[in-house]
PDB file of C-alpha atoms in Angstrom:
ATOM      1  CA  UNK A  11       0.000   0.000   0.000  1.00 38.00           C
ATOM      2  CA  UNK A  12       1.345   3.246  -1.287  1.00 39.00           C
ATOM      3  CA  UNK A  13       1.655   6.129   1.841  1.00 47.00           C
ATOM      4  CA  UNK A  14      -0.652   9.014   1.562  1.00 62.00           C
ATOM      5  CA  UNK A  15       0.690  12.068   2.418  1.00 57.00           C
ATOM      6  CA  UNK A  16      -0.849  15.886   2.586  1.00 56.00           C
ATOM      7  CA  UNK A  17       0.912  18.552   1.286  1.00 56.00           C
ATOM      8  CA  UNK A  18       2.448  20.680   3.703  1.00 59.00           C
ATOM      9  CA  UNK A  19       3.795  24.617   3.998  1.00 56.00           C
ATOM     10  CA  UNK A  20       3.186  27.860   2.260  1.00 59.00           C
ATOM     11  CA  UNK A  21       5.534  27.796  -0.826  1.00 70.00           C
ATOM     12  CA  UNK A  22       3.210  27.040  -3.703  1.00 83.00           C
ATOM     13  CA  UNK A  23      -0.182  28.945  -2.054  1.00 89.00           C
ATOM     14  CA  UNK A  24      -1.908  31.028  -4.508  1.00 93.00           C
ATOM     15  CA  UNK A  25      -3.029  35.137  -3.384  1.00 92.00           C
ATOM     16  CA  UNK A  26      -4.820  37.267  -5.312  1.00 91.00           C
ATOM     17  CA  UNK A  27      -5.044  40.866  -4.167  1.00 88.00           C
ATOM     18  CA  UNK A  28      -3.888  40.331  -0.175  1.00 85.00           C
ATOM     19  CA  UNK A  29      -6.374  36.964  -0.342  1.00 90.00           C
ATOM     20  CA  UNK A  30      -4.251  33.782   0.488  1.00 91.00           C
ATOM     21  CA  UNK A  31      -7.184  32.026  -2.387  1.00 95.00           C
ATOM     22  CA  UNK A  32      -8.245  28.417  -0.524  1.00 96.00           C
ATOM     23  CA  UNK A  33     -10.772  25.257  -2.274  1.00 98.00           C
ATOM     24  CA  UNK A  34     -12.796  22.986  -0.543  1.00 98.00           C
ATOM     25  CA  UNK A  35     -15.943  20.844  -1.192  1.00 98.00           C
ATOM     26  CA  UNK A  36     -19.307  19.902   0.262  1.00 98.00           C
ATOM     27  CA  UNK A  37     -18.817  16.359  -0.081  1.00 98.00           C
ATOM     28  CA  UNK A  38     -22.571  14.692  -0.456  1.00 97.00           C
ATOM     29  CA  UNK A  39     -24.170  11.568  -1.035  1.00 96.00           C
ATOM     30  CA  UNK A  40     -27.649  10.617  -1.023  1.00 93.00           C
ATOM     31  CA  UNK A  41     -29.494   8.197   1.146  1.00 91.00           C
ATOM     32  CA  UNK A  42     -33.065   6.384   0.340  1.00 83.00           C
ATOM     33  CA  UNK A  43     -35.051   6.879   3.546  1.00 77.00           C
ATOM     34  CA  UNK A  44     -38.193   4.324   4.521  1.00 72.00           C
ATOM     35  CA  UNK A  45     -41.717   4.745   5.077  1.00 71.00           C
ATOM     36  CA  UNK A  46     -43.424   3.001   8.122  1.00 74.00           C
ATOM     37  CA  UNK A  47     -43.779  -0.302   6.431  1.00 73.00           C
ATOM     38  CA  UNK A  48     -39.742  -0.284   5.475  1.00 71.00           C
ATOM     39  CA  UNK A  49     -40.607   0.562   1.544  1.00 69.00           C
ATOM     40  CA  UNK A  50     -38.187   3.130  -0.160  1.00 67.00           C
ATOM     41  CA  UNK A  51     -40.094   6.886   0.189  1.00 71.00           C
ATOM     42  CA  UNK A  52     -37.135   9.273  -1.002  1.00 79.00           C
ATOM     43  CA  UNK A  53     -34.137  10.273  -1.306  1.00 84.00           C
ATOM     44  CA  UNK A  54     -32.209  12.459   1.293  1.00 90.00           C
ATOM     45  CA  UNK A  55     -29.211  14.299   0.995  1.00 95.00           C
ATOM     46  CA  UNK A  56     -26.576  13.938   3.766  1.00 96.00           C
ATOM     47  CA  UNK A  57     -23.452  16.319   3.875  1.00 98.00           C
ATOM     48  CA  UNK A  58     -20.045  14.842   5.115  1.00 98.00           C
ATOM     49  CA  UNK A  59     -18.222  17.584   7.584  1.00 98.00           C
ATOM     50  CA  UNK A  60     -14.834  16.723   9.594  1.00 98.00           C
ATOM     51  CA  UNK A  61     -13.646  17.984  12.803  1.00 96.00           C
ATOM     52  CA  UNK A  62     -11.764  21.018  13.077  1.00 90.00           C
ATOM     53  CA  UNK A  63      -8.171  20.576  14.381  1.00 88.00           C
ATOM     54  CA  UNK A  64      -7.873  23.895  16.097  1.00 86.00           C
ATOM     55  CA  UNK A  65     -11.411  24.161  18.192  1.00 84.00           C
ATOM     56  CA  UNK A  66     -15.124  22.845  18.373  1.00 88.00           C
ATOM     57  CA  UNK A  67     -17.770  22.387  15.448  1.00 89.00           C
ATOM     58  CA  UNK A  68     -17.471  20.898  12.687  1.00 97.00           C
ATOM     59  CA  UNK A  69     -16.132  21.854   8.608  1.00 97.00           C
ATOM     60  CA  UNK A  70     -16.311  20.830   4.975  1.00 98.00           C
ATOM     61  CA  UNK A  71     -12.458  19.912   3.862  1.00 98.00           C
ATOM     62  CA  UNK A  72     -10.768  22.903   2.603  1.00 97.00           C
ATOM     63  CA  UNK A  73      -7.088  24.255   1.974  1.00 95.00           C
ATOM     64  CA  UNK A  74      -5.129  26.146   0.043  1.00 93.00           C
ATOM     65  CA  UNK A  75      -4.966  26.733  -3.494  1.00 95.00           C
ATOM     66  CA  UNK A  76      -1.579  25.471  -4.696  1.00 95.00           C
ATOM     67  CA  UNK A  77       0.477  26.627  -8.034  1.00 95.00           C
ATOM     68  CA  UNK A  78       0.547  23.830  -9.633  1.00 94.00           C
ATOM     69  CA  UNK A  79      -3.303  22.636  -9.764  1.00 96.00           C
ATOM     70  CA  UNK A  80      -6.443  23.902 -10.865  1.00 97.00           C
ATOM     71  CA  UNK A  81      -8.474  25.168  -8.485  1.00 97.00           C
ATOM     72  CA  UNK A  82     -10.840  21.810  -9.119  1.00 98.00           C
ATOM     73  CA  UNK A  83      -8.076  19.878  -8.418  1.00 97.00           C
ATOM     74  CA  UNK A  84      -7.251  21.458  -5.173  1.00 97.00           C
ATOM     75  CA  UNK A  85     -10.939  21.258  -4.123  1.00 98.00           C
ATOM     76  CA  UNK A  86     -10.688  17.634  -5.091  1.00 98.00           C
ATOM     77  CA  UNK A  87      -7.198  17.239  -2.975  1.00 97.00           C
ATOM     78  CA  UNK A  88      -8.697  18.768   0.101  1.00 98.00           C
ATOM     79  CA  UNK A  89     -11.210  16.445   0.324  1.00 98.00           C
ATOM     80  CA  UNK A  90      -9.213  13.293   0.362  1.00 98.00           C
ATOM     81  CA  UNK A  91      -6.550  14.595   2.541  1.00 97.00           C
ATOM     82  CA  UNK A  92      -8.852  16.238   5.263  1.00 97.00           C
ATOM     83  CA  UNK A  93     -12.083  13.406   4.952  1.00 98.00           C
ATOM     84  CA  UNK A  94     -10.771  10.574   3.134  1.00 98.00           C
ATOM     85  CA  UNK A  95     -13.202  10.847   0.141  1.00 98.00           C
ATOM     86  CA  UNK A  96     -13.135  10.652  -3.589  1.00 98.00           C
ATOM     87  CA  UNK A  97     -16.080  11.506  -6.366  1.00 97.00           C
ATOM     88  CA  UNK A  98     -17.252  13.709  -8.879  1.00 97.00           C
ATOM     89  CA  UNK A  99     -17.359  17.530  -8.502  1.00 96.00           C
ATOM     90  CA  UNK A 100     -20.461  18.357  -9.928  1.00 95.00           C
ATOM     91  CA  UNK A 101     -21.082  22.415  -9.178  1.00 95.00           C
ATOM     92  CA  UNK A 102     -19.276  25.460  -8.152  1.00 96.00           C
ATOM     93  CA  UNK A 103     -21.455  26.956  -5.276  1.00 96.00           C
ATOM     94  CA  UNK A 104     -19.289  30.231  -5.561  1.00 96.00           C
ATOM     95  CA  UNK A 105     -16.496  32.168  -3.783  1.00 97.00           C
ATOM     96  CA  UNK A 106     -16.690  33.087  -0.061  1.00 97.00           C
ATOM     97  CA  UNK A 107     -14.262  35.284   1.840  1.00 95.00           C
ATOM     98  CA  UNK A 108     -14.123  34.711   5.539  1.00 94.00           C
ATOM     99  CA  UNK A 109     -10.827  35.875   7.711  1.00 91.00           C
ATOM    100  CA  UNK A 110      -8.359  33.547   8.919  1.00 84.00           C
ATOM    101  CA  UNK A 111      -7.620  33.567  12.319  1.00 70.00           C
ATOM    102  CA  UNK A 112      -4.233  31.810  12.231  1.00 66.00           C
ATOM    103  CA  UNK A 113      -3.242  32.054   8.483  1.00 59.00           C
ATOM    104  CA  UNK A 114      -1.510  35.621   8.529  1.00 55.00           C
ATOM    105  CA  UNK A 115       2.111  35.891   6.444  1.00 59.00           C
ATOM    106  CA  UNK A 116       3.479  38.642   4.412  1.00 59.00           C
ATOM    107  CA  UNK A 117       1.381  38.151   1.477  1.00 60.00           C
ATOM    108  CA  UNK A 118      -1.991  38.444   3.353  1.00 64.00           C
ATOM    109  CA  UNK A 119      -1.029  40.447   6.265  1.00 61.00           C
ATOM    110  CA  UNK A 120      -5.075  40.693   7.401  1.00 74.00           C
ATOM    111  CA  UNK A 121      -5.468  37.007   6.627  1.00 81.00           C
ATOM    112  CA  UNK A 122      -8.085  37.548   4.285  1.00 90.00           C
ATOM    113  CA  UNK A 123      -8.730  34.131   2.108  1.00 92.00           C
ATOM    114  CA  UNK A 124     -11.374  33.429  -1.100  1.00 96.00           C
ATOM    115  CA  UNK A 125     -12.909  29.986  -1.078  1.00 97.00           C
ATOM    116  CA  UNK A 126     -14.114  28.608  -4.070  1.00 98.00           C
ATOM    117  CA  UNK A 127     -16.339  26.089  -2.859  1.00 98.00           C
ATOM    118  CA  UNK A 128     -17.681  22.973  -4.931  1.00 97.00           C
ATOM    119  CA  UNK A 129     -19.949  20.050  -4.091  1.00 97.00           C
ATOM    120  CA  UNK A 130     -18.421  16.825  -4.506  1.00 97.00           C
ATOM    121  CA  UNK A 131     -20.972  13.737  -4.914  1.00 97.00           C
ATOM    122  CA  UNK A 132     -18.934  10.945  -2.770  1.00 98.00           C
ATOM    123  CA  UNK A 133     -17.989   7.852  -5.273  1.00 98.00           C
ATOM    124  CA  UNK A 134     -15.505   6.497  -2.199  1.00 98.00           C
ATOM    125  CA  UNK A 135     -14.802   6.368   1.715  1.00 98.00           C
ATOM    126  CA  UNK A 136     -11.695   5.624   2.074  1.00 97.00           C
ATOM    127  CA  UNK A 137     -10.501   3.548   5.209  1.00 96.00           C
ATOM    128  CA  UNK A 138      -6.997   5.080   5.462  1.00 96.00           C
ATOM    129  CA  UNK A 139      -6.492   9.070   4.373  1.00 96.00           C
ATOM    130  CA  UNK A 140      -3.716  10.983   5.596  1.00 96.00           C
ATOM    131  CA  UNK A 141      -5.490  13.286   8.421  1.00 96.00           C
ATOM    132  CA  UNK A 142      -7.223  10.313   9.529  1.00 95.00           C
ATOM    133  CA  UNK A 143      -5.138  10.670  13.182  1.00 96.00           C
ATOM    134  CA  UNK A 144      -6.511  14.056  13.461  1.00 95.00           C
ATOM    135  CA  UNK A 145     -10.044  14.188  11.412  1.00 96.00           C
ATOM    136  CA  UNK A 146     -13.218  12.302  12.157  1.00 97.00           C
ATOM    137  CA  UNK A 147     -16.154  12.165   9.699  1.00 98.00           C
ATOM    138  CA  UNK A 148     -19.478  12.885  10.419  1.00 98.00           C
ATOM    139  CA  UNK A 149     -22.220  12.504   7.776  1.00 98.00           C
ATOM    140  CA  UNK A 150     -25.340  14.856   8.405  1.00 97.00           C
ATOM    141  CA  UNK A 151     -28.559  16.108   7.034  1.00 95.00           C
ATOM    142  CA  UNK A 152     -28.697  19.464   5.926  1.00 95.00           C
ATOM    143  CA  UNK A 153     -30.143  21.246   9.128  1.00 96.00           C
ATOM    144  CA  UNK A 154     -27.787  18.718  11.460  1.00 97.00           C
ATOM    145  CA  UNK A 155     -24.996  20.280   9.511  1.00 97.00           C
ATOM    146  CA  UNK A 156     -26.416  23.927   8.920  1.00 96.00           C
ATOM    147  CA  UNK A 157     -26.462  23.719  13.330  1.00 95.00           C
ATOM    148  CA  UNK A 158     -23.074  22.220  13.596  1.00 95.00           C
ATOM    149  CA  UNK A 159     -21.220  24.181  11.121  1.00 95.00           C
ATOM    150  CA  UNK A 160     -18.636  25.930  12.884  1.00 93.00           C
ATOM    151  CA  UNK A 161     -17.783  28.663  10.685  1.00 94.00           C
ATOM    152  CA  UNK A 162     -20.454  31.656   9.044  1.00 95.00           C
ATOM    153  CA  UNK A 163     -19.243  31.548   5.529  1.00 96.00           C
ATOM    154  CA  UNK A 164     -19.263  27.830   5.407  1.00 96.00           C
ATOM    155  CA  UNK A 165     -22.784  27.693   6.432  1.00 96.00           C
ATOM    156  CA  UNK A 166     -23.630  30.238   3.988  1.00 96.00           C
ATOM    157  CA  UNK A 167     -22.199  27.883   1.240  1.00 97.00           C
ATOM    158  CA  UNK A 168     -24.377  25.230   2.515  1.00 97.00           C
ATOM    159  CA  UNK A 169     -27.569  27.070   2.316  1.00 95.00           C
ATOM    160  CA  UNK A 170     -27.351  29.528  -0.348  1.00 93.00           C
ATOM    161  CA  UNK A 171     -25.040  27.513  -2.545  1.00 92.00           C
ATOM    162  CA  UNK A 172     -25.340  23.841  -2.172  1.00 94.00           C
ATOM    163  CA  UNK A 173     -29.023  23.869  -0.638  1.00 90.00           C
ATOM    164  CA  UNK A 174     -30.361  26.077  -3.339  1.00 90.00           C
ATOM    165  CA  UNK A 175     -28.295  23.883  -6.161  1.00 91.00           C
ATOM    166  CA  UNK A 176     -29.464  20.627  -4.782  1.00 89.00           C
ATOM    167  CA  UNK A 177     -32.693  21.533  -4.498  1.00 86.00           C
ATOM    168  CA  UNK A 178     -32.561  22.649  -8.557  1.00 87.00           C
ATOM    169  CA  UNK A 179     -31.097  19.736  -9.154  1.00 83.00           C
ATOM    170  CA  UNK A 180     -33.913  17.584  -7.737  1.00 76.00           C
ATOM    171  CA  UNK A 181     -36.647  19.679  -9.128  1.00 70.00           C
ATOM    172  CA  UNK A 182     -35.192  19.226 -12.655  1.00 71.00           C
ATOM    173  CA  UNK A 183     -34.578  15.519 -12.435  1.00 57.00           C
ATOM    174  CA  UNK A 184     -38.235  15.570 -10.813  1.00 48.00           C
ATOM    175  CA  UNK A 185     -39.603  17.260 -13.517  1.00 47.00           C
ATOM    176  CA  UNK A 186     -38.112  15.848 -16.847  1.00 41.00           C
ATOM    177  CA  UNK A 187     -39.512  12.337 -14.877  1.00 40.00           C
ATOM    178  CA  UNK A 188     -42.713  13.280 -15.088  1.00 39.00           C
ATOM    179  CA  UNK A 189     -42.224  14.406 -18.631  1.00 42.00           C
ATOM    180  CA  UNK A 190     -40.682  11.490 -19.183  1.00 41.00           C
ATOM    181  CA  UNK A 191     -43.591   9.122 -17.793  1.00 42.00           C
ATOM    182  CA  UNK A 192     -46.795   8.600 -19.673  1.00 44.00           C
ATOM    183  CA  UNK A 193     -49.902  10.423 -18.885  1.00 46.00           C
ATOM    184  CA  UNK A 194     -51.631   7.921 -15.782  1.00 43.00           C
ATOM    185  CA  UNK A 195     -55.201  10.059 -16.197  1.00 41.00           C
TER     186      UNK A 195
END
């Protein structure tokens, strides 16, 4: 078994403008829930959020934007250092700014980053990642996560950006179904 390793240090970060610029995911997967009698009623979303390292509440993997990826890639990386997850990026939510608290160096004196958040539909767990010593996972509806979310901005992702794309994405796949299906009258 090949060693995984995250990448370490401040040498290849990307800043734009005094903004150290960062990439993370909303890793997702979807779950059919059960009626009363056990049969299949719907789908529901659940979000997968990690510990933070440095305090309570919880976060969606996330890191800095290195010189030598795309900023996909990096979203991707973050994700399978930090939860130990693989899949498909399937939407940019948007950019967020929020202000480090530790992350201050002479090219972002104020600690200012720019996240480019994605959501990543989970294709693999892994069982060994390389902040597994440090990270637990903890998959979570929506609200669970929207009330554990330890940081503003990333619960802003969650519910203006993911929620709102999810829920598009649903009502499209809902409604080309029923376009789909022959009339029943």
């Amino acid at each position: 078994m090949s060693e995984l390793v995250a990448r370490t240090g401040r040498h290849q970060q990307r800043y734009l403008d005094g903004c150290r610029l960062v990439a993370g995911c909303i890793p997702f997967k979807y779950i059919n829930s059960k009626d009363e009698s056990g049969s299949p009623s719907e789908k529901i979303v659940e979000v997968l959020m990690i510990n933070s390292t440095s305090g309570p509440g919880l976060l969606f993997p996330k890191g800095g934007w290195e010189n030598d990826e795309t900023v996909e890639e990096a979203a991707a990386r973050e994700a399978l250092e930090e939860a130990g997850v693989k899949g498909d990026l399937m939407h940019f939510l948007g950019y967020y700014l929020f202000k480090s608290k530790t992350l201050q160096d002479e090219l972002c004196p104020e600690g200012l980053c720019k996240a480019a958040m994605f959501a990543l539909l989970v294709k693999e767990e892994l069982e060994f990642w390389p902040e597994q010593s440090t990270r637990q996972r903890s998959w979570l509806t929506i609200p669970e996560a929207i009330a554990c979310c330890r940081h503003s901005w990333m619960r802003k992702a969650l519910e203006e950006g993911f929620s709102k794309w999810e829920a598009d994405e649903n009502n499209r796949h809902h409604v080309s179904s029923l376009a789909s299906s022959p009339d029943q009258h």
